[in-house]
C-alpha cells in the first residue's frame, strides 16, 4: 500500500504523453498488487467541472482518491466536536474522481470572517527535530510550539485524510485481501 499525500495539477492540453506515462506507472503498480491511495487536494475544486485540468493524482487510473471530512465546531481545536462527518470546506470534490472521504480536520471562520480558527485537527507524531534547514535558511518546525515531551502536531487537509484510507487498505491486506481492485471495492462499498 502506498499513500500519496501530495497534490497539484497541470493543464492536459499539450500534456497527453505525460498523462499517459503517469497512467502506465500507476497501472504497473496495480499489476504488481500495490494499492495506491491519494489525497484529493485542498483547493476547493469541483473536479467534475475542470475539463482541461489534470488533478494530481486523482486523475490516474487504479488509485483511491480521498477527500476530507471534519467537524464544524469545537472547543479550541480539541473538542468536543460537532458534525464530525461534515465535508471539509477546503477539500477538492467531485464524484467522477473522488472515491471516498475520511477525517482530514476542518476550520471555521472567525466572527468577522477575516481568518480561520481551527475547528478540528488531525494529530500526527512529529520528529523530535524542532528546526529545519530549507534552501540554506533555518526554520522552526510545527513541532516547536509544543512542550519538549509532547511530539504531536495538528493539521487539517486531505493529506491527513488519505492515510486513514491507506491504513484501512493495509488492514485489508493483512486480512488476506490482496487485489487492489478488491481493496478499492471493499473500501468504497463499506463507507457510510
mmCIF file of C-alpha atoms in Angstrom:
data_model
loop_
_atom_site.group_PDB
_atom_site.id
_atom_site.type_symbol
_atom_site.label_atom_id
_atom_site.label_comp_id
_atom_site.label_asym_id
_atom_site.label_seq_id
_atom_site.Cartn_x
_atom_site.Cartn_y
_atom_site.Cartn_z
ATOM 1 C CA UNK A 1 0.000 0.000 0.000
ATOM 2 C CA UNK A 2 1.307 3.429 -0.970
ATOM 3 C CA UNK A 3 -0.093 6.671 0.440
ATOM 4 C CA UNK A 4 0.485 9.818 -1.621
ATOM 5 C CA UNK A 5 -0.328 12.868 0.485
ATOM 6 C CA UNK A 6 0.651 15.392 -2.134
ATOM 7 C CA UNK A 7 -1.120 17.243 -4.831
ATOM 8 C CA UNK A 8 -1.017 19.702 -7.631
ATOM 9 C CA UNK A 9 -2.017 19.621 -11.228
ATOM 10 C CA UNK A 10 -1.370 20.704 -14.771
ATOM 11 C CA UNK A 11 -3.326 21.505 -17.912
ATOM 12 C CA UNK A 12 -3.988 18.409 -20.022
ATOM 13 C CA UNK A 13 -3.700 20.292 -23.303
ATOM 14 C CA UNK A 14 -0.269 19.545 -24.702
ATOM 15 C CA UNK A 15 0.497 17.042 -21.916
ATOM 16 C CA UNK A 16 -1.251 13.901 -23.202
ATOM 17 C CA UNK A 17 2.010 11.980 -23.319
ATOM 18 C CA UNK A 18 2.826 12.819 -19.713
ATOM 19 C CA UNK A 19 -0.696 11.877 -18.589
ATOM 20 C CA UNK A 20 -0.369 8.540 -20.431
ATOM 21 C CA UNK A 21 3.026 7.924 -18.798
ATOM 22 C CA UNK A 22 1.571 8.530 -15.332
ATOM 23 C CA UNK A 23 -1.268 6.107 -16.089
ATOM 24 C CA UNK A 24 1.250 3.436 -17.144
ATOM 25 C CA UNK A 25 3.196 3.909 -13.899
ATOM 26 C CA UNK A 26 0.080 3.545 -11.752
ATOM 27 C CA UNK A 27 -1.147 0.589 -13.813
ATOM 28 C CA UNK A 28 2.254 -1.103 -13.369
ATOM 29 C CA UNK A 29 1.932 -0.723 -9.600
ATOM 30 C CA UNK A 30 -1.564 -2.186 -9.583
ATOM 31 C CA UNK A 31 -0.471 -5.150 -11.731
ATOM 32 C CA UNK A 32 2.136 -5.871 -9.038
ATOM 33 C CA UNK A 33 -0.554 -5.878 -6.318
ATOM 34 C CA UNK A 34 0.082 -2.374 -4.975
ATOM 35 C CA UNK A 35 -2.872 -0.293 -3.778
ATOM 36 C CA UNK A 36 -2.272 3.440 -4.157
ATOM 37 C CA UNK A 37 -4.216 5.944 -2.048
ATOM 38 C CA UNK A 38 -4.014 9.640 -2.990
ATOM 39 C CA UNK A 39 -5.118 12.901 -1.363
ATOM 40 C CA UNK A 40 -7.721 14.836 -3.383
ATOM 41 C CA UNK A 41 -6.187 18.253 -2.678
ATOM 42 C CA UNK A 42 -7.096 21.347 -0.675
ATOM 43 C CA UNK A 43 -8.118 23.874 -3.342
ATOM 44 C CA UNK A 44 -11.931 23.571 -3.087
ATOM 45 C CA UNK A 45 -12.069 22.440 -6.736
ATOM 46 C CA UNK A 46 -15.158 20.791 -8.140
ATOM 47 C CA UNK A 47 -13.144 18.266 -10.131
ATOM 48 C CA UNK A 48 -16.242 17.235 -12.115
ATOM 49 C CA UNK A 49 -16.167 20.639 -13.810
ATOM 50 C CA UNK A 50 -12.495 21.109 -14.602
ATOM 51 C CA UNK A 51 -12.312 19.611 -18.059
ATOM 52 C CA UNK A 52 -8.771 20.510 -19.091
ATOM 53 C CA UNK A 53 -7.059 20.154 -15.706
ATOM 54 C CA UNK A 54 -5.235 17.050 -14.557
ATOM 55 C CA UNK A 55 -5.519 16.863 -10.762
ATOM 56 C CA UNK A 56 -2.513 15.035 -9.383
ATOM 57 C CA UNK A 57 -3.095 12.123 -8.726
ATOM 58 C CA UNK A 58 -6.852 11.655 -8.592
ATOM 59 C CA UNK A 59 -6.927 11.612 -12.387
ATOM 60 C CA UNK A 60 -4.844 8.443 -12.522
ATOM 61 C CA UNK A 61 -6.451 5.103 -13.080
ATOM 62 C CA UNK A 62 -6.084 2.468 -10.366
ATOM 63 C CA UNK A 63 -6.000 4.808 -7.333
ATOM 64 C CA UNK A 64 -8.270 5.504 -4.386
ATOM 65 C CA UNK A 65 -8.800 9.282 -4.314
ATOM 66 C CA UNK A 66 -9.679 10.641 -0.847
ATOM 67 C CA UNK A 67 -11.396 13.917 0.036
ATOM 68 C CA UNK A 68 -11.682 15.191 3.615
ATOM 69 C CA UNK A 69 -14.336 15.449 6.289
ATOM 70 C CA UNK A 70 -14.112 17.344 9.546
ATOM 71 C CA UNK A 71 -16.059 18.771 12.448
ATOM 72 C CA UNK A 72 -17.738 22.150 12.079
ATOM 73 C CA UNK A 73 -17.407 23.291 15.701
ATOM 74 C CA UNK A 74 -15.229 22.527 18.688
ATOM 75 C CA UNK A 75 -13.723 23.920 21.823
ATOM 76 C CA UNK A 76 -10.242 25.277 20.977
ATOM 77 C CA UNK A 77 -9.401 22.549 18.465
ATOM 78 C CA UNK A 78 -9.510 19.705 20.976
ATOM 79 C CA UNK A 79 -13.261 19.031 21.207
ATOM 80 C CA UNK A 80 -15.920 18.251 21.932
ATOM 81 C CA UNK A 81 -16.591 18.067 18.214
ATOM 82 C CA UNK A 82 -19.885 18.531 16.406
ATOM 83 C CA UNK A 83 -20.837 17.205 12.978
ATOM 84 C CA UNK A 84 -17.620 15.211 12.592
ATOM 85 C CA UNK A 85 -18.630 13.775 9.201
ATOM 86 C CA UNK A 86 -19.202 17.133 7.531
ATOM 87 C CA UNK A 87 -17.441 17.797 4.254
ATOM 88 C CA UNK A 88 -14.287 19.853 4.870
ATOM 89 C CA UNK A 89 -14.745 23.145 3.048
ATOM 90 C CA UNK A 90 -11.189 23.225 1.626
ATOM 91 C CA UNK A 91 -11.269 19.726 0.103
ATOM 92 C CA UNK A 92 -11.408 19.109 -3.635
ATOM 93 C CA UNK A 93 -14.504 17.128 -4.565
ATOM 94 C CA UNK A 94 -16.301 15.509 -7.475
ATOM 95 C CA UNK A 95 -17.981 12.144 -7.818
ATOM 96 C CA UNK A 96 -16.151 11.388 -11.068
ATOM 97 C CA UNK A 97 -12.746 11.459 -9.365
ATOM 98 C CA UNK A 98 -13.177 11.120 -5.581
ATOM 99 C CA UNK A 99 -13.750 7.577 -4.327
ATOM 100 C CA UNK A 100 -14.200 8.134 -0.595
ATOM 101 C CA UNK A 101 -13.806 10.739 2.166
ATOM 102 C CA UNK A 102 -12.004 10.353 5.500
ATOM 103 C CA UNK A 103 -11.216 12.507 8.551
ATOM 104 C CA UNK A 104 -8.983 15.367 7.489
ATOM 105 C CA UNK A 105 -9.898 18.028 10.033
ATOM 106 C CA UNK A 106 -11.657 21.302 9.337
ATOM 107 C CA UNK A 107 -11.630 25.020 10.045
ATOM 108 C CA UNK A 108 -14.282 27.543 10.971
ATOM 109 C CA UNK A 109 -14.090 31.267 10.175
ATOM 110 C CA UNK A 110 -13.686 33.935 12.836
ATOM 111 C CA UNK A 111 -16.772 36.010 13.640
ATOM 112 C CA UNK A 112 -15.741 38.734 11.192
ATOM 113 C CA UNK A 113 -14.763 36.204 8.517
ATOM 114 C CA UNK A 114 -11.249 37.631 8.152
ATOM 115 C CA UNK A 115 -9.404 34.445 9.128
ATOM 116 C CA UNK A 116 -9.957 30.876 10.251
ATOM 117 C CA UNK A 117 -9.950 29.227 13.640
ATOM 118 C CA UNK A 118 -9.158 25.521 13.748
ATOM 119 C CA UNK A 119 -12.288 23.516 14.396
ATOM 120 C CA UNK A 120 -10.780 20.067 14.401
ATOM 121 C CA UNK A 121 -7.253 18.930 13.767
ATOM 122 C CA UNK A 122 -5.950 15.521 12.876
ATOM 123 C CA UNK A 123 -2.926 14.920 15.084
ATOM 124 C CA UNK A 124 0.293 13.347 13.887
ATOM 125 C CA UNK A 125 3.534 12.366 15.511
ATOM 126 C CA UNK A 126 6.371 14.793 14.883
ATOM 127 C CA UNK A 127 10.068 14.198 14.630
ATOM 128 C CA UNK A 128 11.983 15.361 17.643
ATOM 129 C CA UNK A 129 13.639 17.984 15.462
ATOM 130 C CA UNK A 130 12.450 21.495 16.189
ATOM 131 C CA UNK A 131 14.436 23.183 13.414
ATOM 132 C CA UNK A 132 14.655 22.521 9.696
ATOM 133 C CA UNK A 133 17.135 23.739 7.088
ATOM 134 C CA UNK A 134 15.336 24.748 3.874
ATOM 135 C CA UNK A 135 17.359 26.189 0.991
ATOM 136 C CA UNK A 136 20.014 27.409 3.379
ATOM 137 C CA UNK A 137 17.586 29.094 5.821
ATOM 138 C CA UNK A 138 16.776 27.780 9.297
ATOM 139 C CA UNK A 139 13.075 27.452 10.196
ATOM 140 C CA UNK A 140 11.165 26.241 13.237
ATOM 141 C CA UNK A 141 9.092 23.129 12.536
ATOM 142 C CA UNK A 142 5.438 22.903 13.546
ATOM 143 C CA UNK A 143 6.538 20.760 16.482
ATOM 144 C CA UNK A 144 8.467 23.651 18.020
ATOM 145 C CA UNK A 145 5.261 25.043 19.541
ATOM 146 C CA UNK A 146 4.735 22.008 21.745
ATOM 147 C CA UNK A 147 6.407 21.033 25.026
ATOM 148 C CA UNK A 148 9.616 19.043 24.648
ATOM 149 C CA UNK A 149 7.978 15.806 25.774
ATOM 150 C CA UNK A 150 4.891 16.036 23.508
ATOM 151 C CA UNK A 151 5.704 15.332 19.867
ATOM 152 C CA UNK A 152 2.299 15.828 18.305
ATOM 153 C CA UNK A 153 1.197 18.377 15.783
ATOM 154 C CA UNK A 154 -2.275 19.101 14.456
ATOM 155 C CA UNK A 155 -3.119 19.720 10.832
ATOM 156 C CA UNK A 156 -6.143 19.815 8.575
ATOM 157 C CA UNK A 157 -6.110 18.709 4.947
ATOM 158 C CA UNK A 158 -6.634 15.852 2.547
ATOM 159 C CA UNK A 159 -3.056 14.814 3.393
ATOM 160 C CA UNK A 160 -4.438 13.868 6.808
ATOM 161 C CA UNK A 161 -7.438 12.052 5.269
ATOM 162 C CA UNK A 162 -5.648 9.764 2.823
ATOM 163 C CA UNK A 163 -3.501 7.987 5.480
ATOM 164 C CA UNK A 164 -6.720 6.845 7.189
ATOM 165 C CA UNK A 165 -7.729 5.090 3.981
ATOM 166 C CA UNK A 166 -4.215 3.759 3.356
ATOM 167 C CA UNK A 167 -4.268 2.289 6.865
ATOM 168 C CA UNK A 168 -7.594 0.620 6.132
ATOM 169 C CA UNK A 169 -6.168 -0.762 2.873
ATOM 170 C CA UNK A 170 -3.175 -2.167 4.778
ATOM 171 C CA UNK A 171 -5.542 -3.764 7.288
ATOM 172 C CA UNK A 172 -7.436 -5.424 4.424
ATOM 173 C CA UNK A 173 -4.129 -6.720 3.017
ATOM 174 C CA UNK A 174 -3.297 -8.189 6.436
ATOM 175 C CA UNK A 175 -6.698 -9.938 6.362
ATOM 176 C CA UNK A 176 -5.867 -11.600 3.034
ATOM 177 C CA UNK A 177 -7.404 -9.197 0.508
ATOM 178 C CA UNK A 178 -4.557 -8.808 -1.957
ATOM 179 C CA UNK A 179 -6.095 -7.410 -5.138
ATOM 180 C CA UNK A 180 -6.030 -3.585 -5.330
ATOM 181 C CA UNK A 181 -9.386 -3.630 -7.147
ATOM 182 C CA UNK A 182 -10.914 -5.759 -4.349
ATOM 183 C CA UNK A 183 -9.475 -3.400 -1.726
ATOM 184 C CA UNK A 184 -10.855 -0.365 -3.595
ATOM 185 C CA UNK A 185 -14.259 -2.084 -3.877
ATOM 186 C CA UNK A 186 -14.405 -3.067 -0.186
ATOM 187 C CA UNK A 187 -13.432 0.452 0.958
ATOM 188 C CA UNK A 188 -15.846 2.298 -1.314
ATOM 189 C CA UNK A 189 -18.755 -0.077 -0.699
ATOM 190 C CA UNK A 190 -18.117 -0.161 3.061
ATOM 191 C CA UNK A 191 -18.137 3.616 3.529
ATOM 192 C CA UNK A 192 -21.151 5.323 5.053
#
